[in-house]
PDB file of C-alpha atoms and ligand atoms in Angstrom:
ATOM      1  CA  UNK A   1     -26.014  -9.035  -8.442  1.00 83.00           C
ATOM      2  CA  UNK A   2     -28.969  -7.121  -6.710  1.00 94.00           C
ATOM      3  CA  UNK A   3     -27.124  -6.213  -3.604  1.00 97.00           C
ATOM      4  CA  UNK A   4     -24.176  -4.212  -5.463  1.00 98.00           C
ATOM      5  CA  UNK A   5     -27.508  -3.163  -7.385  1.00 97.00           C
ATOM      6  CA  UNK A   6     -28.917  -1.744  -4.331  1.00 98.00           C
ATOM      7  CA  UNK A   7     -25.431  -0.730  -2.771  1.00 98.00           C
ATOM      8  CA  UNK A   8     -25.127   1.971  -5.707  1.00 97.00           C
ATOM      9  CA  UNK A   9     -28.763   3.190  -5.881  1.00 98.00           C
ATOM     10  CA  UNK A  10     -28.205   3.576  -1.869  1.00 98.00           C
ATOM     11  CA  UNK A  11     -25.310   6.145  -2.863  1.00 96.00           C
ATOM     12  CA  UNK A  12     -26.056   8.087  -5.575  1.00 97.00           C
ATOM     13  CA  UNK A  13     -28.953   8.750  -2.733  1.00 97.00           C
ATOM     14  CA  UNK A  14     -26.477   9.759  -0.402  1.00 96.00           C
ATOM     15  CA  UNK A  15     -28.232   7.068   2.021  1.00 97.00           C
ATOM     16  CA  UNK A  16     -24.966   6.565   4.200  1.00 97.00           C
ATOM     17  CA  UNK A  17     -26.514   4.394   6.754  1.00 98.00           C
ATOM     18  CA  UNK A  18     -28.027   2.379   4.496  1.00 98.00           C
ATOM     19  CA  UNK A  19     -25.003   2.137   1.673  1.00 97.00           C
ATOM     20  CA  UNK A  20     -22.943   0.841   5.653  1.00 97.00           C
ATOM     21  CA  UNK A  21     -25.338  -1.814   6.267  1.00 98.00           C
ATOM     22  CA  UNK A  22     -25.888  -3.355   2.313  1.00 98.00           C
ATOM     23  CA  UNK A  23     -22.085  -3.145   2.540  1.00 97.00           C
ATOM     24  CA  UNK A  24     -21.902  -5.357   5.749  1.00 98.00           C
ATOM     25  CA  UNK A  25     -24.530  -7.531   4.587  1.00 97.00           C
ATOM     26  CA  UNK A  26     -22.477  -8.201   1.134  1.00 97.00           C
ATOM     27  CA  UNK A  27     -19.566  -8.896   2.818  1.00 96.00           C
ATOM     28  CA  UNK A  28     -21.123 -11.051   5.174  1.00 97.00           C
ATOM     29  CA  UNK A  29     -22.753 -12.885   1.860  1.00 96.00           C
ATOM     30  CA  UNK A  30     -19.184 -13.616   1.096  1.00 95.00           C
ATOM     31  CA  UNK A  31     -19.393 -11.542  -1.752  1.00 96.00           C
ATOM     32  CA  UNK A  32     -15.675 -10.048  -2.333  1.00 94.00           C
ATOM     33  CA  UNK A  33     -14.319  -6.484  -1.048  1.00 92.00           C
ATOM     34  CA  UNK A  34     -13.062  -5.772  -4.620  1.00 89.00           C
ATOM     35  CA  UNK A  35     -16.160  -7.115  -6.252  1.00 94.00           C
ATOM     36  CA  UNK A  36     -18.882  -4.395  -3.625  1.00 95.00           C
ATOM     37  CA  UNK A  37     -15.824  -1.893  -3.755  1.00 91.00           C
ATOM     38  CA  UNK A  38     -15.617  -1.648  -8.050  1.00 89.00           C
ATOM     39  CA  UNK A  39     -19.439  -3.187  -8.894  1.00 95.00           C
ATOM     40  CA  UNK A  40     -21.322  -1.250  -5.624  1.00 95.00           C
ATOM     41  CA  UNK A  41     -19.772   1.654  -4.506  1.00 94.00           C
ATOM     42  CA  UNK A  42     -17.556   3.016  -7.479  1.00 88.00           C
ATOM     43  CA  UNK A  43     -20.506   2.301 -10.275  1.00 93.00           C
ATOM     44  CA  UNK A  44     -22.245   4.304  -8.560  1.00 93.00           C
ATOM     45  CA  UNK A  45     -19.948   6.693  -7.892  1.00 88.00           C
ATOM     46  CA  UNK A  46     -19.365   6.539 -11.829  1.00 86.00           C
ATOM     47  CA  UNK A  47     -23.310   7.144 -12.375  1.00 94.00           C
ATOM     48  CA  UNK A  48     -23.202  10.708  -9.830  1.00 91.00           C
ATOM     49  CA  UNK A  49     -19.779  11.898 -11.990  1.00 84.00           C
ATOM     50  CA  UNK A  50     -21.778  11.689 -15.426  1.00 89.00           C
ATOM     51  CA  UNK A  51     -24.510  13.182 -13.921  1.00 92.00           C
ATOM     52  CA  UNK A  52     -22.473  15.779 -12.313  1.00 87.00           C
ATOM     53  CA  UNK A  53     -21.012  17.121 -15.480  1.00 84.00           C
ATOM     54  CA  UNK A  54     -24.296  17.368 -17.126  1.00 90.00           C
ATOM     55  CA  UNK A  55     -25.448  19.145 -14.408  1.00 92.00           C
ATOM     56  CA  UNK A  56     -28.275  16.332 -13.578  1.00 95.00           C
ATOM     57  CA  UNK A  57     -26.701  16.730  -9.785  1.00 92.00           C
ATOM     58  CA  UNK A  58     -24.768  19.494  -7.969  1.00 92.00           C
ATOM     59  CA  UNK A  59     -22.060  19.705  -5.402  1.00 86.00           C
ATOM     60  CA  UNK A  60     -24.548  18.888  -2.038  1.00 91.00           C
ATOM     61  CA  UNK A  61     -25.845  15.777  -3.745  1.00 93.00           C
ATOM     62  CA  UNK A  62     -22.093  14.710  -4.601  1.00 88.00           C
ATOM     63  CA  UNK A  63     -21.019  16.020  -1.568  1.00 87.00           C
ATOM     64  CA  UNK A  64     -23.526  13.481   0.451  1.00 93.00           C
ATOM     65  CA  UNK A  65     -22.796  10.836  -1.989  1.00 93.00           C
ATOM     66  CA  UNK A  66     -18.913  10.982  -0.940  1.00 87.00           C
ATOM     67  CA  UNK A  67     -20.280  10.742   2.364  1.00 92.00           C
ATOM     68  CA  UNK A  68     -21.993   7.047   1.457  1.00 94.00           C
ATOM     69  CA  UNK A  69     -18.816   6.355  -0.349  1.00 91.00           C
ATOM     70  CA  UNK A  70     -16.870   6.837   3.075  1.00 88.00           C
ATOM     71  CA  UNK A  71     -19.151   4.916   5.165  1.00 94.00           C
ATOM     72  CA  UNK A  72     -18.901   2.026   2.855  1.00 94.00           C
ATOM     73  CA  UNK A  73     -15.158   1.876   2.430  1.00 91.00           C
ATOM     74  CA  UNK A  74     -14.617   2.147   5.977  1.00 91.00           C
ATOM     75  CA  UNK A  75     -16.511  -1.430   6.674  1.00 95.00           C
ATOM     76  CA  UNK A  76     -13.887  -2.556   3.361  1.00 91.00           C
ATOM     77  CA  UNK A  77     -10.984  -1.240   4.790  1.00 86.00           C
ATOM     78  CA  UNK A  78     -10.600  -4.321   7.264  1.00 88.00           C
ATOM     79  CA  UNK A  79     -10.521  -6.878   4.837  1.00 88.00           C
ATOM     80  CA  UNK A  80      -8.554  -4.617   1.971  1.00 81.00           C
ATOM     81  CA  UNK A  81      -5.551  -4.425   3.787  1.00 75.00           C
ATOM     82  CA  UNK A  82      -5.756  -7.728   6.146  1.00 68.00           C
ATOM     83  CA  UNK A  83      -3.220  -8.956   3.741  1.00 54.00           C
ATOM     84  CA  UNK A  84      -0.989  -6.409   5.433  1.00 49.00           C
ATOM     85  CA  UNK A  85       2.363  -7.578   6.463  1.00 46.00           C
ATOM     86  CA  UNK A  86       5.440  -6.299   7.885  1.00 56.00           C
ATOM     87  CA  UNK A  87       5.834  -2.236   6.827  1.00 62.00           C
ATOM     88  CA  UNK A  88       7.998  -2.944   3.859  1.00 79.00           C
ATOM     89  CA  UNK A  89       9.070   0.751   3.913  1.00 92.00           C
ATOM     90  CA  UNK A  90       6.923   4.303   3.781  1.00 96.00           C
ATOM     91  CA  UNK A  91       4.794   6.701   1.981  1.00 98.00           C
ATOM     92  CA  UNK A  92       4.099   9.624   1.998  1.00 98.00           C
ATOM     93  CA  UNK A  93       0.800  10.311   0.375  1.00 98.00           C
ATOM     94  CA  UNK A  94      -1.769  13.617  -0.145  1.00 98.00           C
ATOM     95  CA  UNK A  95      -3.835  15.065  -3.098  1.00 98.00           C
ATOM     96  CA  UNK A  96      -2.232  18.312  -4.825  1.00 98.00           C
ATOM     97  CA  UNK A  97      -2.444  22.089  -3.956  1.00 98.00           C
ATOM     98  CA  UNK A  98      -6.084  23.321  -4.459  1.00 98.00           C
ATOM     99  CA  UNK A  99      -7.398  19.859  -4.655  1.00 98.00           C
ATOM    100  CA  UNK A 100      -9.829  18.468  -2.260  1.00 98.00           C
ATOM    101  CA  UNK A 101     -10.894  14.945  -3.797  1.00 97.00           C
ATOM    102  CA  UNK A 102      -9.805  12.533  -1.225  1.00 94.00           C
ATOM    103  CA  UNK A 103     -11.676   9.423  -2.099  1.00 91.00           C
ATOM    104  CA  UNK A 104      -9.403   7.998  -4.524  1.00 92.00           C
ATOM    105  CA  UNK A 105      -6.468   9.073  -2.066  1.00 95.00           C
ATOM    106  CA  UNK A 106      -7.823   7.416   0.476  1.00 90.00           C
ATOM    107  CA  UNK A 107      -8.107   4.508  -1.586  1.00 85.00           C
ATOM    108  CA  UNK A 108      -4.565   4.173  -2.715  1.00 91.00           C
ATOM    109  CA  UNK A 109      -3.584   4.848   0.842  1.00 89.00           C
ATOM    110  CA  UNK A 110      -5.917   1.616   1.717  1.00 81.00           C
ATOM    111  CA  UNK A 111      -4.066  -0.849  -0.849  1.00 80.00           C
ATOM    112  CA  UNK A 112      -0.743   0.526   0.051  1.00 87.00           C
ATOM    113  CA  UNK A 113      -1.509  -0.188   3.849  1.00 83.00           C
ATOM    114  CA  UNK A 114      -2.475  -3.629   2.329  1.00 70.00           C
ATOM    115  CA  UNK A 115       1.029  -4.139   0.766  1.00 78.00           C
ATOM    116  CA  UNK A 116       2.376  -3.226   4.673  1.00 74.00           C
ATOM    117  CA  UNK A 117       3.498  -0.088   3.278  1.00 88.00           C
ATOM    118  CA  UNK A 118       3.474   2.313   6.222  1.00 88.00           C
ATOM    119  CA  UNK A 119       1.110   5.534   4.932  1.00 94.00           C
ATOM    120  CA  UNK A 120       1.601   9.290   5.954  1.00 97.00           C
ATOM    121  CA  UNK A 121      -1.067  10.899   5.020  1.00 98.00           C
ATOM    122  CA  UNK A 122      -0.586  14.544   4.731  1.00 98.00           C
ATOM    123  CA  UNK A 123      -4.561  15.243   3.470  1.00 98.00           C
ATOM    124  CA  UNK A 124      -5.594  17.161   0.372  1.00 98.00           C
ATOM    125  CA  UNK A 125      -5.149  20.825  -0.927  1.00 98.00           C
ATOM    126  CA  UNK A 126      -0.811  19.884   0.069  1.00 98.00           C
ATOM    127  CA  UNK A 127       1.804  22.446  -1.220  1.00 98.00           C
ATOM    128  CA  UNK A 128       4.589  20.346  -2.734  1.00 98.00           C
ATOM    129  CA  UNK A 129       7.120  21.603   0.043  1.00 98.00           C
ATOM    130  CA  UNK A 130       4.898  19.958   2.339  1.00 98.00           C
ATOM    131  CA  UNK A 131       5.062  16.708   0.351  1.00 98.00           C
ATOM    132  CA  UNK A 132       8.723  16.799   0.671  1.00 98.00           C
ATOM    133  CA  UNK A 133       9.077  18.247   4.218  1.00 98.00           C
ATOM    134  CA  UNK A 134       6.800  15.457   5.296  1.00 98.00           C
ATOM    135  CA  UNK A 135       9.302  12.571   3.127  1.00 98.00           C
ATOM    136  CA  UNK A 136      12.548  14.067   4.937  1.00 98.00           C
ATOM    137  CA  UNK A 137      10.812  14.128   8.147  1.00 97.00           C
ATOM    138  CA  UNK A 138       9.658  10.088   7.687  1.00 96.00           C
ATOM    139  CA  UNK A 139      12.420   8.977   5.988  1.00 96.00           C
ATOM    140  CA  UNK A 140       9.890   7.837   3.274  1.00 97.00           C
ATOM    141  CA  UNK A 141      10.789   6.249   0.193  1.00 97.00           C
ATOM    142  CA  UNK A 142       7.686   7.193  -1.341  1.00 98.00           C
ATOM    143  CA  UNK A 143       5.886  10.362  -2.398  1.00 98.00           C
ATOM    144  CA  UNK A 144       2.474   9.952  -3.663  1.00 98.00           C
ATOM    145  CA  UNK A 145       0.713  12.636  -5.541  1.00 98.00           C
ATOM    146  CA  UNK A 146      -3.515  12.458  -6.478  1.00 98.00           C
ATOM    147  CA  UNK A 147      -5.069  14.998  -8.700  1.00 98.00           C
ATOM    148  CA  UNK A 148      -8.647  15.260  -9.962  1.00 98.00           C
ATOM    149  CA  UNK A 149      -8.875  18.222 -11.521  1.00 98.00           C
ATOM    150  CA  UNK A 150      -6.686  19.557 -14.638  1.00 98.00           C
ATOM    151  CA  UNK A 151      -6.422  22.843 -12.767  1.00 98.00           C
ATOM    152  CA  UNK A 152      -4.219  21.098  -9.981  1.00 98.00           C
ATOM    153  CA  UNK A 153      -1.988  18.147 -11.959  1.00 98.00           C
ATOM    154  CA  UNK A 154       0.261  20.744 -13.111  1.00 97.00           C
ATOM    155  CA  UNK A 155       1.104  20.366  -9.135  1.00 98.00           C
ATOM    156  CA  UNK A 156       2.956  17.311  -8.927  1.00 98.00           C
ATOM    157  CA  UNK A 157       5.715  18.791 -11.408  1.00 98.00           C
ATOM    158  CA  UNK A 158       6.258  21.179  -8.686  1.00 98.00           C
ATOM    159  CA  UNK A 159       6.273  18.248  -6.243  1.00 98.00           C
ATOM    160  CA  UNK A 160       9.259  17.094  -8.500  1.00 98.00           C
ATOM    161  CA  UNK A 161      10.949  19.868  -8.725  1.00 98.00           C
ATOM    162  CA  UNK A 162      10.401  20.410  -4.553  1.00 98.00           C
ATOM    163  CA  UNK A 163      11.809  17.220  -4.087  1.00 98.00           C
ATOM    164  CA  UNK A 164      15.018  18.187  -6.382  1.00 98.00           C
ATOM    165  CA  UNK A 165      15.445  21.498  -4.426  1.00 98.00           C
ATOM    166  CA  UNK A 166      15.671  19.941  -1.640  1.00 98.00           C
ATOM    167  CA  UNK A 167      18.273  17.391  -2.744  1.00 98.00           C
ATOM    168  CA  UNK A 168      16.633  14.230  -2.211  1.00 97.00           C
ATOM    169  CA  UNK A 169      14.509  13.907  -5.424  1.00 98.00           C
ATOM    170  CA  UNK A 170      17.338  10.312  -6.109  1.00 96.00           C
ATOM    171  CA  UNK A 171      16.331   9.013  -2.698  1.00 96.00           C
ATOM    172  CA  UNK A 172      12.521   8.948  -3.511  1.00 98.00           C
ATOM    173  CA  UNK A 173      10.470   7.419  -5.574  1.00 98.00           C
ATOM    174  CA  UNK A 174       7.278  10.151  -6.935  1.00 98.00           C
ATOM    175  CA  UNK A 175       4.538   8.179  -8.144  1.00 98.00           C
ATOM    176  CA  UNK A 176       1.183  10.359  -9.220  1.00 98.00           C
ATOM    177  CA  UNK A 177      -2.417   9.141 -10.409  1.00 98.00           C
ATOM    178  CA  UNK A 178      -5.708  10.583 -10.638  1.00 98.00           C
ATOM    179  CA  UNK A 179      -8.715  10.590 -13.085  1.00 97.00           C
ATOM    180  CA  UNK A 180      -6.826  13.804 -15.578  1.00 98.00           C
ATOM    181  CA  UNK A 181      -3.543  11.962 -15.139  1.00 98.00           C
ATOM    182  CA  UNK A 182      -1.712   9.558 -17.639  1.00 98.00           C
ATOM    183  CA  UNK A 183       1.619   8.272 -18.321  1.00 98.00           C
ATOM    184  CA  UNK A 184       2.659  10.688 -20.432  1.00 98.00           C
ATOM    185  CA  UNK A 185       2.054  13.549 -18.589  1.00 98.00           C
ATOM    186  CA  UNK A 186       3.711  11.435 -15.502  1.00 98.00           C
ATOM    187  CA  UNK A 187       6.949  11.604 -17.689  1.00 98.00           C
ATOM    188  CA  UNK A 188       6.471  15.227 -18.743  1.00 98.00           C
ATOM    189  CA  UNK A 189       7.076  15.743 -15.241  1.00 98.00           C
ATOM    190  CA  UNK A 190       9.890  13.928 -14.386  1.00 98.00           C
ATOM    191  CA  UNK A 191       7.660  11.330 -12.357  1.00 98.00           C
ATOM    192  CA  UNK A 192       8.585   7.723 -11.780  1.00 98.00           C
ATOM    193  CA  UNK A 193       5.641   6.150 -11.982  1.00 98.00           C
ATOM    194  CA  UNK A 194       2.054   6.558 -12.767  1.00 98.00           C
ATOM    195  CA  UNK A 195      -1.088   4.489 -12.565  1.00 97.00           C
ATOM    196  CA  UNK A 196      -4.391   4.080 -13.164  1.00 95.00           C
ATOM    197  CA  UNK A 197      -6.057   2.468  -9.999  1.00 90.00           C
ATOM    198  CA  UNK A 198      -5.410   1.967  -6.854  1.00 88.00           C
ATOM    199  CA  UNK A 199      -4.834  -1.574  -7.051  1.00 80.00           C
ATOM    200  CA  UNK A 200      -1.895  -0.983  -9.554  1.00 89.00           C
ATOM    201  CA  UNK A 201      -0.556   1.989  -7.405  1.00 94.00           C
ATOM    202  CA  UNK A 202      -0.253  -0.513  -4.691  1.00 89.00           C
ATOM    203  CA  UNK A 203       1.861  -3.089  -6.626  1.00 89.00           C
ATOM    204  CA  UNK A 204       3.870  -0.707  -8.497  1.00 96.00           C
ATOM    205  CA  UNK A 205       4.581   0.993  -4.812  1.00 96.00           C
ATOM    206  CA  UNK A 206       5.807  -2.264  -3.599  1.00 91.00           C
ATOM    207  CA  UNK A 207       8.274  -2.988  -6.631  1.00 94.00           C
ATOM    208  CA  UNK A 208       9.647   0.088  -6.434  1.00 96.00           C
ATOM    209  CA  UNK A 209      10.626   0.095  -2.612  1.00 93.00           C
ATOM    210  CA  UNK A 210      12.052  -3.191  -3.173  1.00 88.00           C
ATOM    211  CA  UNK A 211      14.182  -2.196  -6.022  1.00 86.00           C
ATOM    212  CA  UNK A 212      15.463   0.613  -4.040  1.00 81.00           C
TER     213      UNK A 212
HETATM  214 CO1  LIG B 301     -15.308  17.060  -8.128  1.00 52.07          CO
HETATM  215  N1  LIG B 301     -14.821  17.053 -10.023  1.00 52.07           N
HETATM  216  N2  LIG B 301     -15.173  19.014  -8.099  1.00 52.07           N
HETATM  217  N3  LIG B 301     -16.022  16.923  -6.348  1.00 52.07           N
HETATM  218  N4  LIG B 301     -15.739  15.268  -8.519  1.00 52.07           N
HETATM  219  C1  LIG B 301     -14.636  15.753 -10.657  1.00 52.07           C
HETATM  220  C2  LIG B 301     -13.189  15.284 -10.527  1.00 52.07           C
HETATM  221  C3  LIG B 301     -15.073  16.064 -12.161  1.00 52.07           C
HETATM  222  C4  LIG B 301     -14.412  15.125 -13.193  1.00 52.07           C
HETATM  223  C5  LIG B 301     -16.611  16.035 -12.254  1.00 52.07           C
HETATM  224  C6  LIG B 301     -17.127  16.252 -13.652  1.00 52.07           C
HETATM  225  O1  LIG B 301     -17.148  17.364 -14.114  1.00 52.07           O
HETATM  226  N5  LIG B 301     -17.521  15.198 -14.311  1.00 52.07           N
HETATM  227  C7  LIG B 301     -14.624  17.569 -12.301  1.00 52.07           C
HETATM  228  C8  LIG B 301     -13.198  17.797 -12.781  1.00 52.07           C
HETATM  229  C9  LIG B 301     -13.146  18.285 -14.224  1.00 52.07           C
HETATM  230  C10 LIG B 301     -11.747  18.515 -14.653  1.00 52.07           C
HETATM  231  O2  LIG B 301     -10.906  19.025 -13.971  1.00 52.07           O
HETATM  232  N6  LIG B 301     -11.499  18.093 -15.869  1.00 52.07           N
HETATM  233  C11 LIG B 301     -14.833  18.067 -10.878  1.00 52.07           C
HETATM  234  C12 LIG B 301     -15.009  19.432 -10.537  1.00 52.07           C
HETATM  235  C13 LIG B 301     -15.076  20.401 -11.696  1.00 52.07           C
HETATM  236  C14 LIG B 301     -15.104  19.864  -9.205  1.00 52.07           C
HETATM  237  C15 LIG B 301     -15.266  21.294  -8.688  1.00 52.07           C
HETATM  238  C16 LIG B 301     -14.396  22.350  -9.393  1.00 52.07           C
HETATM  239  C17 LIG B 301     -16.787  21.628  -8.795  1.00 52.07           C
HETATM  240  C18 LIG B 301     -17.183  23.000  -8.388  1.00 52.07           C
HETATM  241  O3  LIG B 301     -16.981  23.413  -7.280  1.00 52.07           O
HETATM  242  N7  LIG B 301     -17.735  23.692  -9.341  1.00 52.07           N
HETATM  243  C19 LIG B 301     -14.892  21.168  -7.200  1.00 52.07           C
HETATM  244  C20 LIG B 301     -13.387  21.362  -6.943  1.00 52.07           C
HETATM  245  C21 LIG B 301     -13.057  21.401  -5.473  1.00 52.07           C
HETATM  246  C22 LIG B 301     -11.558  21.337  -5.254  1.00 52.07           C
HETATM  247  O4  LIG B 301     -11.000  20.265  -5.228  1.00 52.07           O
HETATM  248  N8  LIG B 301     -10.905  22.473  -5.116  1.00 52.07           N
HETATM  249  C23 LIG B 301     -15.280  19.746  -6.947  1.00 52.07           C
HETATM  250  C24 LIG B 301     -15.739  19.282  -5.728  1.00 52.07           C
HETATM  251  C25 LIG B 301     -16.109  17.981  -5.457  1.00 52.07           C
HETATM  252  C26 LIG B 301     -16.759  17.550  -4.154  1.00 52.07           C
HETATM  253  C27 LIG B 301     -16.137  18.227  -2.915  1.00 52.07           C
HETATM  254  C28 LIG B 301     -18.222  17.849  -4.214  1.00 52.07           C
HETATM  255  C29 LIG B 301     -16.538  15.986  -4.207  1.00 52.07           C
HETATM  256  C30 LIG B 301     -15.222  15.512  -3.522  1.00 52.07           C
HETATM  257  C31 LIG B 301     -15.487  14.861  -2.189  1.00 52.07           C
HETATM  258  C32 LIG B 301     -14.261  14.154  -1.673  1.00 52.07           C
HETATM  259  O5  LIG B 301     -13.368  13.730  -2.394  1.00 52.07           O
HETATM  260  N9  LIG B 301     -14.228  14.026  -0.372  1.00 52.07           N
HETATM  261  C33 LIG B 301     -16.351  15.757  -5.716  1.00 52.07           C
HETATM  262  C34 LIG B 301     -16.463  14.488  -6.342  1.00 52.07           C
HETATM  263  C35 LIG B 301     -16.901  13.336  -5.458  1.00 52.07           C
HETATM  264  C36 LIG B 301     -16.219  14.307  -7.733  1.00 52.07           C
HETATM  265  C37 LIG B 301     -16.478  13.051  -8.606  1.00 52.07           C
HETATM  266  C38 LIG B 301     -17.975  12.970  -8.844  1.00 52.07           C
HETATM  267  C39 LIG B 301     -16.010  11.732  -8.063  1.00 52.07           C
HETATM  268  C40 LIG B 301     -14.529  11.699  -7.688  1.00 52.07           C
HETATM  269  C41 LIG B 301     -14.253  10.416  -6.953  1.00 52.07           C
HETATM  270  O6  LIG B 301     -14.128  10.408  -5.748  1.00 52.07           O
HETATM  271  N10 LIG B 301     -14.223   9.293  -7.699  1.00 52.07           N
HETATM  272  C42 LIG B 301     -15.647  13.406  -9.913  1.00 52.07           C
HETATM  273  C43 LIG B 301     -16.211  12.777 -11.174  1.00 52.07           C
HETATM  274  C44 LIG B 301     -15.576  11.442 -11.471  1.00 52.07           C
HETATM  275  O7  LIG B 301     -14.426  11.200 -11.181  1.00 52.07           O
HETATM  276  N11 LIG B 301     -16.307  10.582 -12.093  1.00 52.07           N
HETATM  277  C45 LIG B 301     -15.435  14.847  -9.778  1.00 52.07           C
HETATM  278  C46 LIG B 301     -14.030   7.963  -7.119  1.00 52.07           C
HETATM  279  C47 LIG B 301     -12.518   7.785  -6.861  1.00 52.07           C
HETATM  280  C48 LIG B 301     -12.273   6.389  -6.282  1.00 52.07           C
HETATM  281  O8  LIG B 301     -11.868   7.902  -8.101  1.00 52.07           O
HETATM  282  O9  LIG B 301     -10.394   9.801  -7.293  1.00 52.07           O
HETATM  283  O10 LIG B 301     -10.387   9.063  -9.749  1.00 52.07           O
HETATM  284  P1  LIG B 301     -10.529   8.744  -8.309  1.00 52.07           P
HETATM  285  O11 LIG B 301      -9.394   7.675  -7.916  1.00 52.07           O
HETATM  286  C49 LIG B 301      -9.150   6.558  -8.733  1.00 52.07           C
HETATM  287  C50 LIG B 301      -8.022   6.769  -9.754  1.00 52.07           C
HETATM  288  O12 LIG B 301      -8.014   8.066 -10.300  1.00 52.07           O
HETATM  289  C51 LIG B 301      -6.803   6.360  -9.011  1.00 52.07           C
HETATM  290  O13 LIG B 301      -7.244   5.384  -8.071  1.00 52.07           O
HETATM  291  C52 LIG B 301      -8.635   5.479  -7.836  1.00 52.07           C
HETATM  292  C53 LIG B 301      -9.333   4.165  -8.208  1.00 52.07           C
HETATM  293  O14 LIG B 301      -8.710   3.056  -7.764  1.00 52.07           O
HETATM  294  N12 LIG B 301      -6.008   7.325  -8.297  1.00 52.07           N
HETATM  295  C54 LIG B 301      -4.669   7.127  -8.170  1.00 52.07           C
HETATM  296  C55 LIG B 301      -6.329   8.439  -7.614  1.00 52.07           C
HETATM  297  N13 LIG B 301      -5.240   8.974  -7.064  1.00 52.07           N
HETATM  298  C56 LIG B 301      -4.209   8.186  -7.383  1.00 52.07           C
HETATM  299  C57 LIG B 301      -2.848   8.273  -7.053  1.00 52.07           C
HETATM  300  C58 LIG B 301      -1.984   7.274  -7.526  1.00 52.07           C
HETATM  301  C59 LIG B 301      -2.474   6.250  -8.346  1.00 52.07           C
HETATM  302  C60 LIG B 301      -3.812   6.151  -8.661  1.00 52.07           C
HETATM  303  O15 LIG B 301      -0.655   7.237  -7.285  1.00 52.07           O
HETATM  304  C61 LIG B 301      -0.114   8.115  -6.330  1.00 52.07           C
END
């Protein structure tokens, strides 16, 4: 489809106002959230990580492409999670100690606030007391940990073992994703659950506060 097309040149450009008004005009098309959200904005998201790592594009041009990336999810956001119902219980959700991808964090958070799962966000670049400090304080049910870079996964196992020093690691549930992440490492960890997308992290988040 051109317009997803267009909506991915538009951010590999870093064209923010532009990516924000293809976006609208998809939408308003009646083409699907998920289909501009995975075919529009995360191809080309995709296209400026390959060309990252070969060094085709540095951090200012990923940087401003993150930017386009943000401006377009925030017209999806509406529709992602006007399924919402109820809060169905809480979540505490952040990206790892000296990590400061937030896209796919904000993501998950987006799908989980579409399952009515109430979100606190506690940001990026979170030491795992502040993970749990922030679960006590909410009462959450949930702690969920992103990572994008192999230098920081090794900080959700510290997010477990937080969570067990502070004696409430049976009360929650730790789920962690993230592009370097994968189930096994999840259960090297001692996490619950880990998974791939957003989408996924959403449903699995739900199943497991109802099985509490
Ligand atoms: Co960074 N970066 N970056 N970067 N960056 C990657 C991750 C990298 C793979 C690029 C590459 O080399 N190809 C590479 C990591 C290599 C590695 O560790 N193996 C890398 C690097 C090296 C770095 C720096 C070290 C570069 C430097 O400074 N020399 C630096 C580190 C800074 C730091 O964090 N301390 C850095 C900086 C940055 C920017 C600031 C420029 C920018 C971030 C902007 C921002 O987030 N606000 C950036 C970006 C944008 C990327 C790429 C291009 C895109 C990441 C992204 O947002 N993807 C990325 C390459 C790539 O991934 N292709 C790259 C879209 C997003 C939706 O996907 O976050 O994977 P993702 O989320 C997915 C799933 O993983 C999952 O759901 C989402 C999809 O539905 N998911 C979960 C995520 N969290 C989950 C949690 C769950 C479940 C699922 O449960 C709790």
């Amino acid at each position: 489809m051109e317009i997803l097309n267009n909506i991915s040149q538009a951010l590999q450009k870093g064209k923010a106002k532009d990516v924000k008004a293809m976006v609208q005009e998809a939408v308003d098309a009646g083409v699907s959230a998920e289909k501009v959200l995975n075919e529009g904005l995360l191809a080309g998201m995709n296209i400026i990580g390959v060309k990252f790592k070969n060094n085709e594009v540095y951090v200012p041009d990923v940087l401003i492409a993150a930017r386009a990336m943000k401006a377009g999810t925030e017209i999806l956001k509406p529709i992602l999670v006007e399924d919402g119902v109820q809060a169905a219980g809480k979540a505490v959700l952040g990206t790892v100690k000296g990590d400061l991808h937030d896209i796919g964090k904000n993501l998950v958070g987006m799908m989980l606030e579409g399952k009515g799962i109430e979100v606190i966000d506690v940001g990026t670049d979170v030491a795992a007391e502040d993970f749990v400090s922030a679960a006590v304080d909410n009462e959450a049910q949930l702690i969920c940990c992103s990572a994008l870079l192999t230098t920081t996964m090794g900080e959700m196992k510290n997010v477990v073992e937080a969570a067990e020093a502070a004696g409430i690691r049976d009360k929650v549930t730790i789920m962690v994703g993230g592009a370097p992440v994968n189930d096994a490492f999840a259960k090297s960890i001692g996490a619950d659950i880990y998974t791939p997308d957003a989408a996924s992290a959403a449903e699995a988040a739900l199943d497991a506060i109802k099985n509490a």
